[in-house]
Amino acid sequence: MTTSTTEQFADLSATTLLRFATAGSVDDGKSTLVGRLLHDSKSVLTDQMEAVEAVSARRGQEAPDLALLTDGLRAEREQGITIDVAYRYFATARRRFILADTPGHVQYTRNMVTGASTADLAVVLVDARNGVIEQTRRHAAVAALLRVPHVVLAVNKMDLVGYREPVFAAIAEEFTAYASDLGVPEITAIPISALAGDNVVEPSANMDWYGGPTVLEHLETVPVSHDLTACPARFPVQYVIRPQSAEHPDYRGYAGQIASGVLRVGEAVTVLPSGRTSVIEGIDALGESVDIAWAPQSVTVRLKDDIDISRGDLIAPSATAPATTQDVVATVCHVADQPLTVGARVLIKHTTRTVKAIVKEIPSRLTLDDLSQHPEPGQLVANDIGRVVVRTAEPLALDAYADSRRTGSFLLIDPADGTTLAAGMAGESFASKAETADAAQADDDGWDF
C-alpha cells in the first residue's frame, strides 16, 4: 500500500465515524434526547420499542416514553453497579456513530471525563426554563480541558417556553461567551424539544425563526478533523515477542498499538526513556510483513539492533521524539471520593508505562463561576479541576495534551488499591529542571525522588 493510499484511507476512516458524548444536568431531558435521536433515526430494535411501549402503557402514558430507552443504566446504578457511561452504536446512510451517554447528576460529573476523553463532539443540554447553570459551566469546562473540538449546545424544552426566540438567543449568547473564554474552538447552538421531536431529527414547524441544522443533520455533517496519522508517530510497547523456536530462533518483536502517526520500515527511531537509537527493520501486521503502518493499528515492530526494550517503553521517530521529564505539570480532573493532597504517593499511568510518583504541588483549583484560579487549595476533592505538579520516579515521554490527546494524557492511581484518582492532561513541564538536577536517592520504600 502506498503512502498516498494510506493517507486517503486514514482520512476516509476519520470522516465516516463520529464519536460524540452527551452531557446535561439532571432533568434537562438528556435521556429523552438520546431516545428521540435513536427512535427517529430508526436505530431502535423492534423488541426494544415494544418494551418501552408496554412500560409506558402501564404507567398510563398515552405516548411511548423514549427516555426509557436509556433508563437501564440508571436502574443499574441504583442497584449499586458502577457502570457510569453507556456506549451506544448506531448509523445513518451518511455516517456511523459511537455515542457515550454520560450521567447528568453533579455527583457523576467525573464520569463525563471518561465519555468525552475520546469524543470528537460533545452535546451539552440546557433546560430552556433554567438557562446556563453551574453544571452547564462544569460540562463546558470539561469539554474544553479535554480538547473536544466541537460542542453542540442543545437548548431543550423549547415547547415549555412557547418556542420563543429571545429565550434561546439569550442562553446561546451566554453559553457561547463562556465556552469561548474556555477555549472551545467551535460552538453550535440548536433549539430543540426532545419530547416533541423539534429539531432533533426533523426540522421544527414551531420554530420557523431558526434556520440552522437539526441535531442529527449537524452530527452527520460536522467535519472530523482529528486525524491520528497527522500527529508525530508514537508506539508504546505492550509486549516483547521472543518465540525462540527452531523456525524463528532470532526473532525479537515489540507488539503494541500505534498511538499516533505513521511508522515506516527503514526509519530511524529512538527508544524512550533510555534514548537508545535504531532503525525499523520490519513491521508485522495481521501475520504479514508490511512497509508502513499507521494509528490506530496494532502491529509488531522489529528493529535492526538488539537493544534492551520492555513493556512501557516508547518507540518514536528520532526526528520527532518527545522530550522526557520527571516533573509533570498538568491539569487534572479529580474523580475519586478520597481527596488528592500535596505529598500524596501515587502511581502515574501513561500509555503502557506505570511508575511511582509524588504530588509535589497543587498550585490552583479552577472556580467554575468566573473561571478564576483559587490558589494553593491544598487538596482536590471529587469533581474538582485543578493544576498539579507531579514528580515521577522514572522519566516519562509525555507530549503536551494540546498536541496529542493520546500521549498527552495520563491517570493518577492509588498504589494501595488501584483506584483511579484523577485523569490528567499534560501541559508545561519542567524538562530543563529535570535535566539539570540530580535525582535524589530513593529511600527504603522507593518513594523519595
Short mmCIF file of C-alpha atoms in Angstrom, two decimals:
data_model
loop_
_atom_site.label_atom_id
_atom_site.label_comp_id
_atom_site.label_asym_id
_atom_site.label_seq_id
_atom_site.Cartn_x
_atom_site.Cartn_y
_atom_site.Cartn_z
CA MET A 1 0.00 0.00 0.00
CA THR A 2 1.45 3.39 -0.98
CA THR A 3 1.71 6.36 1.36
CA SER A 4 -0.91 8.33 -0.56
CA THR A 5 -3.34 5.42 -0.37
CA THR A 6 -2.64 5.07 3.34
CA GLU A 7 -3.36 8.73 3.99
CA GLN A 8 -6.54 8.59 1.91
CA PHE A 9 -7.72 5.53 3.84
CA ALA A 10 -6.99 7.18 7.19
CA ASP A 11 -8.86 10.31 6.12
CA LEU A 12 -11.85 8.25 4.97
CA SER A 13 -11.95 6.34 8.26
CA ALA A 14 -11.83 9.58 10.24
CA THR A 15 -14.71 11.23 8.40
CA THR A 16 -17.15 8.30 8.35
CA LEU A 17 -17.14 7.65 12.11
CA LEU A 18 -18.10 10.24 14.71
CA ARG A 19 -17.55 9.69 18.41
CA PHE A 20 -19.68 12.02 20.50
CA ALA A 21 -20.72 12.38 24.12
CA THR A 22 -23.89 13.77 25.66
CA ALA A 23 -23.94 15.77 28.89
CA GLY A 24 -26.56 17.71 30.79
CA SER A 25 -27.81 18.43 34.27
CA VAL A 26 -30.50 16.36 35.97
CA ASP A 27 -33.94 16.82 34.34
CA ASP A 28 -32.56 18.70 31.35
CA GLY A 29 -34.01 15.93 29.16
CA LYS A 30 -30.83 14.16 28.10
CA SER A 31 -32.34 10.67 28.22
CA THR A 32 -35.30 11.85 26.17
CA LEU A 33 -32.99 13.44 23.59
CA VAL A 34 -30.94 10.25 23.23
CA GLY A 35 -34.11 8.19 22.98
CA ARG A 36 -35.61 10.55 20.40
CA LEU A 37 -32.40 10.54 18.37
CA LEU A 38 -32.27 6.74 18.32
CA HIS A 39 -36.01 6.36 17.64
CA ASP A 40 -36.34 8.94 14.87
CA SER A 41 -33.17 7.76 13.14
CA LYS A 42 -34.64 4.23 13.03
CA SER A 43 -31.90 2.88 15.34
CA VAL A 44 -34.16 1.12 17.87
CA LEU A 45 -34.85 -2.60 17.60
CA THR A 46 -38.48 -3.69 17.44
CA ASP A 47 -38.40 -5.61 20.72
CA GLN A 48 -36.83 -2.62 22.49
CA MET A 49 -39.59 -0.34 21.25
CA GLU A 50 -42.28 -2.83 22.22
CA ALA A 51 -40.87 -2.99 25.75
CA VAL A 52 -40.88 0.82 26.02
CA GLU A 53 -44.46 0.98 24.79
CA ALA A 54 -45.57 -1.66 27.29
CA VAL A 55 -43.95 0.10 30.25
CA SER A 56 -45.34 3.46 29.15
CA ALA A 57 -48.85 1.99 28.87
CA ARG A 58 -48.63 0.51 32.37
CA ARG A 59 -47.74 3.97 33.66
CA GLY A 60 -50.81 5.45 31.99
CA GLN A 61 -48.85 7.42 29.40
CA GLU A 62 -50.53 7.94 26.05
CA ALA A 63 -47.27 8.05 24.05
CA PRO A 64 -44.13 5.95 24.48
CA ASP A 65 -41.66 7.48 26.93
CA LEU A 66 -38.48 7.49 24.83
CA ALA A 67 -36.38 8.24 27.90
CA LEU A 68 -36.94 4.60 28.88
CA LEU A 69 -34.58 3.60 26.08
CA THR A 70 -31.70 4.80 28.27
CA ASP A 71 -33.15 4.13 31.73
CA GLY A 72 -31.41 0.79 32.12
CA LEU A 73 -28.13 2.37 33.14
CA ARG A 74 -29.75 4.48 35.85
CA ALA A 75 -31.54 1.43 37.24
CA GLU A 76 -28.24 -0.44 37.36
CA ARG A 77 -26.62 2.41 39.26
CA GLU A 78 -29.42 2.42 41.83
CA GLN A 79 -28.61 -1.25 42.44
CA GLY A 80 -25.00 -0.36 43.14
CA ILE A 81 -23.47 -1.29 39.80
CA THR A 82 -20.75 1.21 38.94
CA ILE A 83 -21.06 1.34 35.17
CA ASP A 84 -21.41 5.06 34.68
CA VAL A 85 -21.10 5.61 30.94
CA ALA A 86 -23.21 3.73 28.38
CA TYR A 87 -21.85 3.42 24.85
CA ARG A 88 -24.41 3.13 22.07
CA TYR A 89 -23.75 2.41 18.42
CA PHE A 90 -25.95 3.49 15.54
CA ALA A 91 -25.64 4.56 11.93
CA THR A 92 -27.39 6.52 9.23
CA ALA A 93 -26.82 6.49 5.49
CA ARG A 94 -24.27 9.28 5.88
CA ARG A 95 -22.20 8.34 8.95
CA ARG A 96 -21.56 5.83 11.73
CA PHE A 97 -21.75 6.95 15.36
CA ILE A 98 -20.44 5.91 18.75
CA LEU A 99 -22.42 7.70 21.46
CA ALA A 100 -21.11 7.97 25.01
CA ASP A 101 -24.17 8.63 27.18
CA THR A 102 -22.81 10.21 30.37
CA PRO A 103 -24.76 10.70 33.63
CA GLY A 104 -26.06 14.17 34.45
CA HIS A 105 -26.00 14.46 38.23
CA VAL A 106 -23.27 16.66 39.70
CA GLN A 107 -22.04 13.63 41.65
CA TYR A 108 -21.15 11.94 38.37
CA THR A 109 -19.54 14.88 36.57
CA ARG A 110 -16.26 12.97 36.76
CA ASN A 111 -17.73 10.31 34.50
CA MET A 112 -18.05 12.84 31.68
CA VAL A 113 -14.26 12.72 31.57
CA THR A 114 -14.47 9.06 30.58
CA GLY A 115 -17.16 9.63 27.98
CA ALA A 116 -15.62 12.73 26.41
CA SER A 117 -11.96 11.66 26.51
CA THR A 118 -12.12 10.19 23.00
CA ALA A 119 -15.03 12.26 21.68
CA ASP A 120 -14.89 14.44 18.58
CA LEU A 121 -18.04 16.28 19.67
CA ALA A 122 -19.98 16.92 22.88
CA VAL A 123 -23.69 17.68 23.10
CA VAL A 124 -24.43 19.81 26.18
CA LEU A 125 -28.11 20.06 27.09
CA VAL A 126 -29.69 23.05 28.79
CA ASP A 127 -33.26 23.37 30.05
CA ALA A 128 -34.67 26.48 28.36
CA ARG A 129 -36.52 27.37 31.58
CA ASN A 130 -33.36 27.36 33.70
CA GLY A 131 -30.69 28.58 31.30
CA VAL A 132 -26.97 28.14 31.93
CA ILE A 133 -26.36 26.77 35.42
CA GLU A 134 -23.23 25.69 37.29
CA GLN A 135 -23.41 22.14 35.97
CA THR A 136 -23.61 23.51 32.41
CA ARG A 137 -20.45 25.51 33.04
CA ARG A 138 -18.76 22.45 34.53
CA HIS A 139 -19.58 20.38 31.44
CA ALA A 140 -18.25 23.14 29.19
CA ALA A 141 -15.04 23.30 31.25
CA VAL A 142 -14.51 19.54 30.97
CA ALA A 143 -15.10 19.63 27.20
CA ALA A 144 -12.58 22.46 26.87
CA LEU A 145 -9.96 20.73 29.04
CA LEU A 146 -10.33 17.51 27.05
CA ARG A 147 -9.89 19.46 23.82
CA VAL A 148 -13.19 18.28 22.35
CA PRO A 149 -13.12 20.13 19.01
CA HIS A 150 -16.88 20.57 18.55
CA VAL A 151 -19.55 21.42 21.14
CA VAL A 152 -23.30 21.49 20.47
CA LEU A 153 -25.49 23.48 22.85
CA ALA A 154 -28.92 21.84 22.73
CA VAL A 155 -31.41 24.24 24.33
CA ASN A 156 -34.13 21.75 25.25
CA LYS A 157 -37.78 22.07 26.32
CA MET A 158 -38.41 24.99 23.99
CA ASP A 159 -42.08 23.90 23.97
CA LEU A 160 -42.32 24.88 27.64
CA VAL A 161 -41.23 28.46 26.91
CA GLY A 162 -43.55 28.94 23.95
CA TYR A 163 -40.81 28.36 21.37
CA ARG A 164 -39.71 31.96 21.92
CA GLU A 165 -36.59 33.01 20.03
CA PRO A 166 -35.38 35.57 22.63
CA VAL A 167 -35.17 32.82 25.26
CA PHE A 168 -32.98 30.70 23.01
CA ALA A 169 -30.86 33.66 21.88
CA ALA A 170 -30.07 34.75 25.45
CA ILE A 171 -29.00 31.24 26.52
CA ALA A 172 -26.94 30.72 23.35
CA GLU A 173 -25.17 34.05 23.81
CA GLU A 174 -24.31 33.39 27.46
CA PHE A 175 -23.04 29.85 26.84
CA THR A 176 -21.07 30.80 23.72
CA ALA A 177 -19.29 33.62 25.54
CA TYR A 178 -18.42 31.32 28.47
CA ALA A 179 -17.26 28.39 26.31
CA SER A 180 -15.23 30.70 24.05
CA ASP A 181 -13.40 32.06 27.09
CA LEU A 182 -12.55 28.46 27.97
CA GLY A 183 -11.06 27.95 24.51
CA VAL A 184 -13.73 25.75 22.90
CA PRO A 185 -12.98 26.16 19.17
CA GLU A 186 -16.46 25.60 17.71
CA ILE A 187 -19.89 26.01 19.32
CA THR A 188 -23.20 25.31 17.60
CA ALA A 189 -26.46 26.21 19.36
CA ILE A 190 -29.66 24.38 18.40
CA PRO A 191 -33.15 24.98 19.90
CA ILE A 192 -34.96 21.67 20.42
CA SER A 193 -37.79 19.89 22.13
CA ALA A 194 -36.68 16.30 22.66
CA LEU A 195 -40.14 15.31 23.90
CA ALA A 196 -41.94 16.65 20.82
CA GLY A 197 -39.12 15.90 18.39
CA ASP A 198 -38.49 19.51 17.33
CA ASN A 199 -35.13 19.93 15.55
CA VAL A 200 -33.76 16.59 16.78
CA VAL A 201 -34.04 14.62 13.54
CA GLU A 202 -36.74 16.58 11.71
CA PRO A 203 -36.91 20.38 11.39
CA SER A 204 -39.43 22.08 13.67
CA ALA A 205 -42.55 23.74 12.30
CA ASN A 206 -42.83 25.63 15.60
CA MET A 207 -39.54 27.50 15.25
CA ASP A 208 -39.53 28.92 11.74
CA TRP A 209 -37.21 31.66 13.01
CA TYR A 210 -34.42 29.08 13.28
CA GLY A 211 -32.63 28.31 10.03
CA GLY A 212 -29.80 26.08 11.23
CA PRO A 213 -29.36 22.29 11.17
CA THR A 214 -31.17 19.74 13.28
CA VAL A 215 -29.13 17.80 15.81
CA LEU A 216 -28.81 14.75 13.56
CA GLU A 217 -28.03 16.85 10.49
CA HIS A 218 -25.20 18.54 12.35
CA LEU A 219 -23.88 15.20 13.63
CA GLU A 220 -23.91 13.85 10.08
CA THR A 221 -22.10 16.80 8.52
CA VAL A 222 -19.70 18.17 11.15
CA PRO A 223 -16.12 17.79 9.86
CA VAL A 224 -13.99 15.40 11.88
CA SER A 225 -10.56 16.92 11.58
CA HIS A 226 -8.66 14.94 14.22
CA ASP A 227 -6.51 12.56 12.22
CA LEU A 228 -4.19 10.39 14.32
CA THR A 229 -1.91 9.92 11.31
CA ALA A 230 -1.20 13.66 11.18
CA CYS A 231 0.48 13.61 14.62
CA PRO A 232 4.11 12.54 15.20
CA ALA A 233 4.42 8.76 15.44
CA ARG A 234 4.25 7.25 18.93
CA PHE A 235 4.42 3.50 19.57
CA PRO A 236 4.04 2.40 23.22
CA VAL A 237 5.39 -1.13 23.66
CA GLN A 238 2.86 -3.52 25.21
CA TYR A 239 4.66 -6.82 24.88
CA VAL A 240 8.03 -8.21 23.76
CA ILE A 241 7.71 -11.23 21.45
CA ARG A 242 10.57 -13.74 21.52
CA PRO A 243 9.33 -17.17 20.39
CA GLN A 244 12.87 -18.69 20.49
CA SER A 245 11.67 -21.50 18.29
CA ALA A 246 13.60 -23.51 15.73
CA GLU A 247 11.66 -21.75 12.98
CA HIS A 248 12.39 -18.26 14.37
CA PRO A 249 15.49 -18.59 16.58
CA ASP A 250 16.47 -14.91 16.45
CA TYR A 251 13.05 -13.25 16.23
CA ARG A 252 12.52 -10.28 18.55
CA GLY A 253 9.49 -8.08 18.04
CA TYR A 254 7.77 -5.35 20.00
CA ALA A 255 3.99 -5.55 19.94
CA GLY A 256 1.51 -2.76 20.63
CA GLN A 257 -0.95 -0.29 19.17
CA ILE A 258 0.32 2.77 17.32
CA ALA A 259 -0.98 5.70 19.37
CA SER A 260 -0.45 8.29 16.64
CA GLY A 261 1.33 8.91 13.38
CA VAL A 262 2.84 6.60 10.78
CA LEU A 263 5.74 4.13 11.09
CA ARG A 264 7.82 3.11 8.09
CA VAL A 265 10.43 0.40 7.50
CA GLY A 266 13.89 1.95 7.29
CA GLU A 267 13.01 4.86 9.59
CA ALA A 268 15.45 5.87 12.32
CA VAL A 269 13.79 5.64 15.74
CA THR A 270 14.58 6.42 19.36
CA VAL A 271 13.52 4.25 22.30
CA LEU A 272 12.40 6.23 25.34
CA PRO A 273 13.16 6.80 28.13
CA SER A 274 16.56 5.15 27.54
CA GLY A 275 17.37 7.27 24.47
CA ARG A 276 18.85 4.34 22.53
CA THR A 277 18.50 4.55 18.77
CA SER A 278 17.97 2.03 15.99
CA VAL A 279 16.23 1.58 12.63
CA ILE A 280 12.92 -0.16 11.90
CA GLU A 281 13.86 -3.39 10.15
CA GLY A 282 10.34 -4.75 9.72
CA ILE A 283 6.68 -4.29 10.64
CA ASP A 284 4.32 -7.25 11.02
CA ALA A 285 0.56 -6.66 10.82
CA LEU A 286 -2.05 -9.43 10.86
CA GLY A 287 0.63 -12.05 10.26
CA GLU A 288 2.13 -10.34 7.22
CA SER A 289 5.12 -8.05 6.73
CA VAL A 290 4.26 -4.52 5.64
CA ASP A 291 6.33 -1.46 4.78
CA ILE A 292 4.11 1.05 6.54
CA ALA A 293 1.64 1.12 9.43
CA TRP A 294 -0.44 3.89 10.97
CA ALA A 295 -2.55 4.70 14.02
CA PRO A 296 -4.54 3.03 15.47
CA GLN A 297 -3.26 -0.25 14.00
CA SER A 298 -1.90 -2.98 16.27
CA VAL A 299 1.42 -4.22 14.92
CA THR A 300 4.73 -5.80 15.83
CA VAL A 301 7.83 -3.71 15.16
CA ARG A 302 11.27 -5.27 14.57
CA LEU A 303 14.46 -3.23 14.95
CA LYS A 304 17.90 -3.78 13.41
CA ASP A 305 19.72 -3.56 16.74
CA ASP A 306 19.29 -5.91 19.67
CA ILE A 307 18.71 -3.39 22.47
CA ASP A 308 17.00 -3.57 25.83
CA ILE A 309 13.30 -2.76 25.34
CA SER A 310 10.42 -3.75 27.61
CA ARG A 311 6.75 -3.01 28.22
CA GLY A 312 6.23 0.70 28.88
CA ASP A 313 8.99 1.92 26.57
CA LEU A 314 8.03 4.26 23.75
CA ILE A 315 9.37 3.98 20.19
CA ALA A 316 9.26 7.21 18.17
CA PRO A 317 10.96 8.56 15.02
CA SER A 318 14.24 10.16 16.09
CA ALA A 319 13.41 13.40 14.27
CA THR A 320 10.20 13.96 16.26
CA ALA A 321 10.86 12.10 19.52
CA PRO A 322 9.35 13.76 22.61
CA ALA A 323 11.47 15.03 25.48
CA THR A 324 11.45 13.05 28.72
CA THR A 325 10.85 14.57 32.14
CA GLN A 326 10.35 13.60 35.76
CA ASP A 327 8.48 16.81 36.64
CA VAL A 328 4.99 16.83 35.16
CA VAL A 329 2.80 19.93 35.27
CA ALA A 330 -0.75 19.16 34.30
CA THR A 331 -4.42 19.91 34.66
CA VAL A 332 -6.34 17.10 36.33
CA CYS A 333 -9.98 16.20 36.83
CA HIS A 334 -10.22 14.56 40.25
CA VAL A 335 -12.53 11.55 40.05
CA ALA A 336 -12.12 9.74 43.38
CA ASP A 337 -14.07 10.20 46.61
CA GLN A 338 -10.84 10.47 48.58
CA PRO A 339 -9.07 13.86 48.27
CA LEU A 340 -5.83 14.33 46.38
CA THR A 341 -3.36 16.10 48.68
CA VAL A 342 0.14 17.55 48.45
CA GLY A 343 2.64 14.84 49.30
CA ALA A 344 0.36 12.00 48.21
CA ARG A 345 2.17 8.96 46.87
CA VAL A 346 0.56 7.79 43.64
CA LEU A 347 1.15 5.76 40.52
CA ILE A 348 1.08 7.56 37.20
CA LYS A 349 -0.02 5.54 34.19
CA HIS A 350 0.97 6.95 30.81
CA THR A 351 0.19 4.77 27.78
CA THR A 352 1.62 1.34 28.74
CA ARG A 353 4.05 2.71 31.36
CA THR A 354 3.26 2.89 35.09
CA VAL A 355 5.71 4.50 37.52
CA LYS A 356 5.71 5.74 41.11
CA ALA A 357 5.20 9.44 41.71
CA ILE A 358 4.60 12.06 44.41
CA VAL A 359 2.25 15.04 44.20
CA LYS A 360 4.66 17.91 44.87
CA GLU A 361 2.28 20.86 44.47
CA ILE A 362 -1.35 21.73 43.82
CA PRO A 363 -0.90 25.32 42.60
CA SER A 364 -4.55 26.10 41.89
CA ARG A 365 -8.14 24.92 41.59
CA LEU A 366 -10.49 26.18 38.88
CA THR A 367 -13.51 28.18 40.06
CA LEU A 368 -16.21 27.48 37.50
CA ASP A 369 -18.38 30.53 38.17
CA ASP A 370 -15.88 33.07 36.82
CA LEU A 371 -13.06 30.78 35.53
CA SER A 372 -10.69 32.22 38.14
CA GLN A 373 -7.95 30.16 39.77
CA HIS A 374 -8.18 29.54 43.52
CA PRO A 375 -4.51 29.48 44.58
CA GLU A 376 -2.94 26.81 46.78
CA PRO A 377 -6.13 24.90 47.68
CA GLY A 378 -4.09 22.21 49.47
CA GLN A 379 -6.21 19.41 48.05
CA LEU A 380 -8.61 18.45 45.28
CA VAL A 381 -11.86 16.64 46.03
CA ALA A 382 -14.25 14.74 43.77
CA ASN A 383 -15.19 16.66 40.60
CA ASP A 384 -12.56 19.37 41.21
CA ILE A 385 -10.48 20.58 38.29
CA GLY A 386 -7.03 21.86 39.19
CA ARG A 387 -3.36 22.17 38.35
CA VAL A 388 -0.84 19.77 39.86
CA VAL A 389 2.91 19.24 39.80
CA VAL A 390 3.91 15.58 40.00
CA ARG A 391 7.45 14.23 40.43
CA THR A 392 7.95 10.78 38.94
CA ALA A 393 10.47 8.13 39.97
CA GLU A 394 11.40 7.47 36.34
CA PRO A 395 11.34 9.70 33.24
CA LEU A 396 8.18 9.82 31.13
CA ALA A 397 7.95 10.65 27.41
CA LEU A 398 4.89 12.89 27.60
CA ASP A 399 3.58 15.06 24.79
CA ALA A 400 1.60 18.20 25.55
CA TYR A 401 -2.10 17.34 25.63
CA ALA A 402 -2.74 20.20 23.20
CA ASP A 403 -0.57 18.34 20.67
CA SER A 404 -1.78 14.79 21.32
CA ARG A 405 -4.78 13.64 23.32
CA ARG A 406 -3.43 10.08 23.27
CA THR A 407 0.11 10.60 24.55
CA GLY A 408 -0.52 13.81 26.48
CA SER A 409 -2.95 12.19 28.91
CA PHE A 410 -2.37 10.04 31.98
CA LEU A 411 -4.03 8.63 35.09
CA LEU A 412 -3.11 9.06 38.73
CA ILE A 413 -3.76 5.81 40.63
CA ASP A 414 -3.86 4.90 44.32
CA PRO A 415 -0.99 2.40 44.78
CA ALA A 416 -2.77 0.76 47.74
CA ASP A 417 -5.91 -0.44 45.98
CA GLY A 418 -5.63 0.56 42.31
CA THR A 419 -8.38 3.20 42.48
CA THR A 420 -8.20 5.84 39.76
CA LEU A 421 -7.69 9.19 41.50
CA ALA A 422 -7.50 11.67 38.65
CA ALA A 423 -7.36 11.99 34.88
CA GLY A 424 -4.55 14.29 33.80
CA MET A 425 -3.74 16.40 30.76
CA ALA A 426 -0.08 17.34 30.48
CA GLY A 427 0.85 20.93 29.84
CA GLU A 428 4.01 22.81 30.64
CA SER A 429 6.76 20.58 32.06
CA PHE A 430 9.94 21.34 33.98
CA ALA A 431 12.09 19.43 31.49
CA SER A 432 15.02 21.80 31.85
CA LYS A 433 14.93 21.50 35.64
CA ALA A 434 14.79 17.71 35.36
CA GLU A 435 17.76 17.69 33.03
CA THR A 436 19.96 19.83 35.28
CA ALA A 437 19.02 18.45 38.69
CA ASP A 438 20.41 15.24 40.08
CA ALA A 439 17.73 12.76 41.12
CA ALA A 440 17.58 12.11 44.85
CA GLN A 441 18.46 8.69 46.15
CA ALA A 442 15.44 6.52 46.89
CA ASP A 443 14.66 5.62 50.48
CA ASP A 444 13.75 2.16 51.67
CA ASP A 445 10.22 2.23 50.27
CA GLY A 446 11.27 3.77 46.96
CA TRP A 447 9.17 6.92 47.17
CA ASP A 448 11.79 9.62 47.81
CA PHE A 449 12.81 11.01 44.43
#
